[in-house]
Tab-separated table of C-alpha atoms in Angstrom:
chain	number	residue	atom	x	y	z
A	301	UNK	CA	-15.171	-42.913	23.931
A	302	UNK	CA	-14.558	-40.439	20.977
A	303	UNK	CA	-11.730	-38.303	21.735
A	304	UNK	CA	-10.044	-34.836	20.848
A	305	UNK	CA	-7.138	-35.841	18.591
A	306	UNK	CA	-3.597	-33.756	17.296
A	307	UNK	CA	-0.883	-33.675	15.637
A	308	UNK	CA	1.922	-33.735	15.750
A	309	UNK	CA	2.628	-34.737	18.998
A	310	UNK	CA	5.968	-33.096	19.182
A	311	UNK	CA	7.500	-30.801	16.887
A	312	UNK	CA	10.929	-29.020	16.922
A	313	UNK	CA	11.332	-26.143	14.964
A	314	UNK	CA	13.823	-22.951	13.835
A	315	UNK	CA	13.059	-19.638	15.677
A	316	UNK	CA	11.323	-17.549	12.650
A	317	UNK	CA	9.431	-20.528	10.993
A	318	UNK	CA	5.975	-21.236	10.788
A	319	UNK	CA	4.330	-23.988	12.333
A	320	UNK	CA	0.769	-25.547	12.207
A	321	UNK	CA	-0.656	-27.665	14.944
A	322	UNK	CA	-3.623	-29.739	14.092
A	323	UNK	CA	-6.953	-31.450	15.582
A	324	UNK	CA	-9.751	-33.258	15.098
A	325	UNK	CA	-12.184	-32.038	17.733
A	326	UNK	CA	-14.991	-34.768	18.393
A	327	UNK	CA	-17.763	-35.117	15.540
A	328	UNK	CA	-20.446	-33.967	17.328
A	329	UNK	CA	-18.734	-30.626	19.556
A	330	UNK	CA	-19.667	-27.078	18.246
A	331	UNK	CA	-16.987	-24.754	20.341
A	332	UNK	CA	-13.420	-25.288	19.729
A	333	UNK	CA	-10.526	-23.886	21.771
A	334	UNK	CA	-6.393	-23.363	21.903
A	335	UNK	CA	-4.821	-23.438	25.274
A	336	UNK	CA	-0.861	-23.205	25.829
A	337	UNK	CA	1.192	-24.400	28.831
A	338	UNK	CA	4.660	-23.335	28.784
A	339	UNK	CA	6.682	-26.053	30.930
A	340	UNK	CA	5.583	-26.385	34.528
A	341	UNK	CA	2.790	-23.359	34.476
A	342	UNK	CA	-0.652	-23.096	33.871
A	343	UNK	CA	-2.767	-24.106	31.012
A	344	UNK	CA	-3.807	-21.104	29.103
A	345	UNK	CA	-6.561	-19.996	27.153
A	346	UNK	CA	-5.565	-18.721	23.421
A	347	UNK	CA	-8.468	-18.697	21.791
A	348	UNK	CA	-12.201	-19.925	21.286
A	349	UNK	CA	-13.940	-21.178	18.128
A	350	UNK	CA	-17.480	-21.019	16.860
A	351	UNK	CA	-19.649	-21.189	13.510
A	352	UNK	CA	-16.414	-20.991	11.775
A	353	UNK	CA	-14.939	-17.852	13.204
A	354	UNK	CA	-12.777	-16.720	16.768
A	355	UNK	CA	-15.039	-16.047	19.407
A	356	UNK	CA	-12.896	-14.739	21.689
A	357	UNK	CA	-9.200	-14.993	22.213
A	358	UNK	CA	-7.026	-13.507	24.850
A	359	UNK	CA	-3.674	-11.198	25.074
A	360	UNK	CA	-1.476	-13.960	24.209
A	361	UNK	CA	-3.207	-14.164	20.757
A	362	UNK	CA	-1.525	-11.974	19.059
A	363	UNK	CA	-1.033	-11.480	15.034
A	364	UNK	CA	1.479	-14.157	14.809
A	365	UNK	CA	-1.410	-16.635	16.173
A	366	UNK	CA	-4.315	-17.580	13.486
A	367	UNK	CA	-6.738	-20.380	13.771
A	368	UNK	CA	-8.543	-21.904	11.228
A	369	UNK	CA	-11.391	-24.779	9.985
A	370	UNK	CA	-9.988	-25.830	6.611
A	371	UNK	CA	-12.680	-28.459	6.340
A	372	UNK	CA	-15.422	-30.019	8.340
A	373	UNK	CA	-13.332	-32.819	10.522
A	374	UNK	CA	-9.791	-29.997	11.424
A	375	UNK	CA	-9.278	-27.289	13.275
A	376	UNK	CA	-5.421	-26.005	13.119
A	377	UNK	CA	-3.057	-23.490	15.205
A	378	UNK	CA	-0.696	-21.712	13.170
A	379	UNK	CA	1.963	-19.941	14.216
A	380	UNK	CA	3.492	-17.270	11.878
A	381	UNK	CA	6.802	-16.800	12.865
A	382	UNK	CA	8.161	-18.766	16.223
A	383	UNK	CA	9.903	-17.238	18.772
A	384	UNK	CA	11.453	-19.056	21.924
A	385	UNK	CA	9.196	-18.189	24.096
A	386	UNK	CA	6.078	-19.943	21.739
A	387	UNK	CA	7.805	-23.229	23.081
A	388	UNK	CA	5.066	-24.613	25.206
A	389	UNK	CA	2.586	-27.539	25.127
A	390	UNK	CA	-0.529	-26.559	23.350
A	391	UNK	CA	-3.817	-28.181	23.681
A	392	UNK	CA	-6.786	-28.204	21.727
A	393	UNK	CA	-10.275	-28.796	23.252
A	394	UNK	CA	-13.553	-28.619	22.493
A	395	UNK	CA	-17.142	-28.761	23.869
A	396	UNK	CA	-20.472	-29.676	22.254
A	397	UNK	CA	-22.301	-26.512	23.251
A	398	UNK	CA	-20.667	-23.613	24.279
A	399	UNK	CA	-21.414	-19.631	25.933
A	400	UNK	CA	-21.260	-19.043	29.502
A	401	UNK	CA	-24.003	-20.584	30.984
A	402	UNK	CA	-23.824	-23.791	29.526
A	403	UNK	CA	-21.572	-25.581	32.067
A	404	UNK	CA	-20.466	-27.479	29.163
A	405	UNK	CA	-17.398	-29.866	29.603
A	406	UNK	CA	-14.455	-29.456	27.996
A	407	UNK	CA	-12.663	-32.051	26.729
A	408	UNK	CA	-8.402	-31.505	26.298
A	409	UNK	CA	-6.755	-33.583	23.136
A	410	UNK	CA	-3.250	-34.849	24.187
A	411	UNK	CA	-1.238	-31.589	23.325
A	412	UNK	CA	1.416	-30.845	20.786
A	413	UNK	CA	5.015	-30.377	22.578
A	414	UNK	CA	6.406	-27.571	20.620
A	415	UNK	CA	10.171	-26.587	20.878
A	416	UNK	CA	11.666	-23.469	19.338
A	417	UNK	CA	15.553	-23.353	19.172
B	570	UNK	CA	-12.292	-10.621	32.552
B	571	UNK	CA	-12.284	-13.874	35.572
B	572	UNK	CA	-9.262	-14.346	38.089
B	573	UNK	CA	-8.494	-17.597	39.407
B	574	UNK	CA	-6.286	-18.480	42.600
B	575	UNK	CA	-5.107	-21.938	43.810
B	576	UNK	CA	-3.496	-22.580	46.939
B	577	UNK	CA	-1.415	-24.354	47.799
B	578	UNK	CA	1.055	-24.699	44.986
B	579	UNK	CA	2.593	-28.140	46.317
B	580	UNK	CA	1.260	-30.630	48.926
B	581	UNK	CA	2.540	-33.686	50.491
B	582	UNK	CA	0.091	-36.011	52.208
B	583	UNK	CA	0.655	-39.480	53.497
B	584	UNK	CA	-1.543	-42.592	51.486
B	585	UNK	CA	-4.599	-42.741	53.366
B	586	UNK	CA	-4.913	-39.124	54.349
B	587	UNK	CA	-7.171	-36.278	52.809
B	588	UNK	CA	-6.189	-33.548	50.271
B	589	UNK	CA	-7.973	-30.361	50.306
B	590	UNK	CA	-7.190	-27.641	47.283
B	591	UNK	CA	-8.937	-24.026	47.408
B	592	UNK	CA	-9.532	-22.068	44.530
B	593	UNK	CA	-11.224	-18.157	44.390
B	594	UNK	CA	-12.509	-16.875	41.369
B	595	UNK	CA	-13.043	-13.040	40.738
B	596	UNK	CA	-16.249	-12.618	38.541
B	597	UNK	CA	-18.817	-13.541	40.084
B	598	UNK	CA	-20.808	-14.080	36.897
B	599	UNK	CA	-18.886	-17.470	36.600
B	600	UNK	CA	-21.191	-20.029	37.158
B	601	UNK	CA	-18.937	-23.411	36.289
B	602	UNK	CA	-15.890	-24.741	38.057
B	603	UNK	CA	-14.455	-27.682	36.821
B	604	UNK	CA	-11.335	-29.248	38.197
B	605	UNK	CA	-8.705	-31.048	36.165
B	606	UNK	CA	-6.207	-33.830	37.051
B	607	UNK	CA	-2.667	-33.891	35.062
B	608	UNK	CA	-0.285	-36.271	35.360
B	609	UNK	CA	3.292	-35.334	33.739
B	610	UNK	CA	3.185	-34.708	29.831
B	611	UNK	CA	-0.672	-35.796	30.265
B	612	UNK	CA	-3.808	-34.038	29.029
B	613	UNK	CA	-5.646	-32.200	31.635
B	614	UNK	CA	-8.716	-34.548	32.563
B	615	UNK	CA	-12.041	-33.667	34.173
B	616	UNK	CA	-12.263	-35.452	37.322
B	617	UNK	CA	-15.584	-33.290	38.587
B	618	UNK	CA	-17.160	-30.355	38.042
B	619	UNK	CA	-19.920	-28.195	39.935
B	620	UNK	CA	-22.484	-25.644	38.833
B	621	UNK	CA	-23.088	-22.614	40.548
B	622	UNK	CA	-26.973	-23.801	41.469
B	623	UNK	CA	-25.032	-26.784	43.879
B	624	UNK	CA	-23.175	-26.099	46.784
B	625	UNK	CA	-21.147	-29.558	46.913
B	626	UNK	CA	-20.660	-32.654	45.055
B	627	UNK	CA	-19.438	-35.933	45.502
B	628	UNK	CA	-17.834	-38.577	43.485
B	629	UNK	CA	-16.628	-41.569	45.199
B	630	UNK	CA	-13.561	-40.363	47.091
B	631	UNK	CA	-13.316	-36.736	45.202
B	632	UNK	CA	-15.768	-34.196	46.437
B	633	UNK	CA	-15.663	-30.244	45.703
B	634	UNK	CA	-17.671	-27.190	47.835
B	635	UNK	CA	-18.535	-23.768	46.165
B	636	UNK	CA	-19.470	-21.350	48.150
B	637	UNK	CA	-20.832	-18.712	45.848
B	638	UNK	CA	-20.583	-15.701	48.526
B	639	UNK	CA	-17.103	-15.921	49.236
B	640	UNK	CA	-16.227	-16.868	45.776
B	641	UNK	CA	-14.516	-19.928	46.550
B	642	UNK	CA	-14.283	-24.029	45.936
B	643	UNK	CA	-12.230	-26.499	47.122
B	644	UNK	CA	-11.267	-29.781	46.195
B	645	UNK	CA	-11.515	-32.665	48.749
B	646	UNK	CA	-9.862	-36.104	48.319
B	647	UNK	CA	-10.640	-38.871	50.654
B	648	UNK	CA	-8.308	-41.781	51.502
B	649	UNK	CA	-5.484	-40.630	48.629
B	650	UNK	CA	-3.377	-43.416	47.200
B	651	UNK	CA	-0.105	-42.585	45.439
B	652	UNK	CA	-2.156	-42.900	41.964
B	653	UNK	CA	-3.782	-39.821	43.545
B	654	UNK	CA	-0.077	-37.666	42.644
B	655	UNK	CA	-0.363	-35.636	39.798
B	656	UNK	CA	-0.884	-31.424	39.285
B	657	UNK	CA	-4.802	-30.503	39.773
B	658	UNK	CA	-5.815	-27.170	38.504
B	659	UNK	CA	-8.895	-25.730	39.168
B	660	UNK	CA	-11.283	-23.751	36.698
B	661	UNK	CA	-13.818	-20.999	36.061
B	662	UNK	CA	-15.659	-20.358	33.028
B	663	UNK	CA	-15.788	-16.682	31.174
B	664	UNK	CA	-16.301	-15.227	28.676
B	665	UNK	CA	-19.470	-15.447	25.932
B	666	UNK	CA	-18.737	-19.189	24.504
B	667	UNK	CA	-17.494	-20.756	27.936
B	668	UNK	CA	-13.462	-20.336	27.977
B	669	UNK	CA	-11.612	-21.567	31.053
B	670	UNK	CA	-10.137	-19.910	33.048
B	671	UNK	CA	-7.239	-22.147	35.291
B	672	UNK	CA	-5.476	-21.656	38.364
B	673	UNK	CA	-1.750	-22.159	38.617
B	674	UNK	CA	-2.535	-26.058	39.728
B	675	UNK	CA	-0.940	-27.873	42.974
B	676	UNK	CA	1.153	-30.420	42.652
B	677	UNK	CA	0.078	-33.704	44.777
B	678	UNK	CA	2.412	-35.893	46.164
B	679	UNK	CA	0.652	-38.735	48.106
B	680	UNK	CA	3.576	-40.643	49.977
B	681	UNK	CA	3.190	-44.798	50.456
């Protein structure tokens, strides 16, 4: 069963640094998403993804957030300039067709643990 | 934009018992509600899902009610087994292109 891929899987890095989370959504999906969960909270919603350009994307998206689809197979996070509080466990997902009425599944990669120290 | 709540935050059944999970959702626009299992350091993972058009739906032991009025659904689960225990959050979808929208997720302890 195809799956949502990323890397890394966990990633420690300096407060102030950039960082870039990657993933392969599944060949066929259309809508692509970023969710966060910080350590024992919900999952989040960051940001959705469609004909190559953010959809929508909520408060916690600020400017230090970007997303981008460098080529036709990634889809990456990156993260400007990490502060503590960015340490959380971010998912990618996507979904083959997308927009409110679709009822569309979502289907979660495995996450990327990301520390800040 | 949507608003979901999930009660209760914990719960502690015996094996063999039922679990029941309630979510309400504040836009009543939202016509999906998927619910998610996730076991520690996991992916969340669809374990069902209903559309606003159905007012229950069952799947072996796992079945989830919507009522559409009240704007609420709740997840039942039948006979749990200690593979049962993991955090289940519940789900509406917003927005133009679909985003989710979780609850805070309950964490399920089933007890041998």
């Amino acid at each position: 069963e195809p799956e949502v891929t990323q890397t890394p899987s966990h990633q420690v890095t300096q407060m102030g640094q950039e960082v870039i989370l990657r993933c392969v959504p599944i060949s066929n999906h259309l809508y692509f998403y970023w969710y966060r969960q910080i350590l024992g909270q919900k999952v989040e919603f960051l940001v959705s993804f469609y004909n190559n350009e953010i959809s929508e994307k909520s408060e916690i998206f600020d400017d230090q957030f970007s997303v981008e689809r460098p080529d036709g197979s990634n889809f990456t996070l990156k993260i400007r300039s990490t502060k503590l509080e960015d340490s959380a466990m971010y998912f990618c997902a996507s979904s083959p067709i997308g927009g409110r009425f679709s009822g569309n599944t979502i289907y979660f990669g495995e996450g990327s643990w990301l520390t800040v120290v | 934009g949507e608003n979901v709540e999930q009660h209760p935050s914990t719960l502690s059944v015996q094996e063999g018992d039922s679990a029941v999970i309630k979510c309400t959702y504040s836009d009543s626009a939202s016509n999906y509600f998927p619910w998610y299992k996730q076991e520690l350091g996991k992916r969340p993972q669809l374990i069902i899902d209903i559309r606003s058009n159905v007012g229950e739906k069952k799947d072996q032991r796992i079945a989830v009610t919507l009522n559409k009025t009240a704007k609420h659904f709740s997840l039942h689960i039948t006979e749990t087994q200690p593979e049962d225990s993991a955090v289940y959050f519940c789900a509406a979808r917003e927005g133009s292109q679909g985003n989710l929208i979780f609850g805070k997720g309950t964490k399920l302890s089933v007890k041998p």
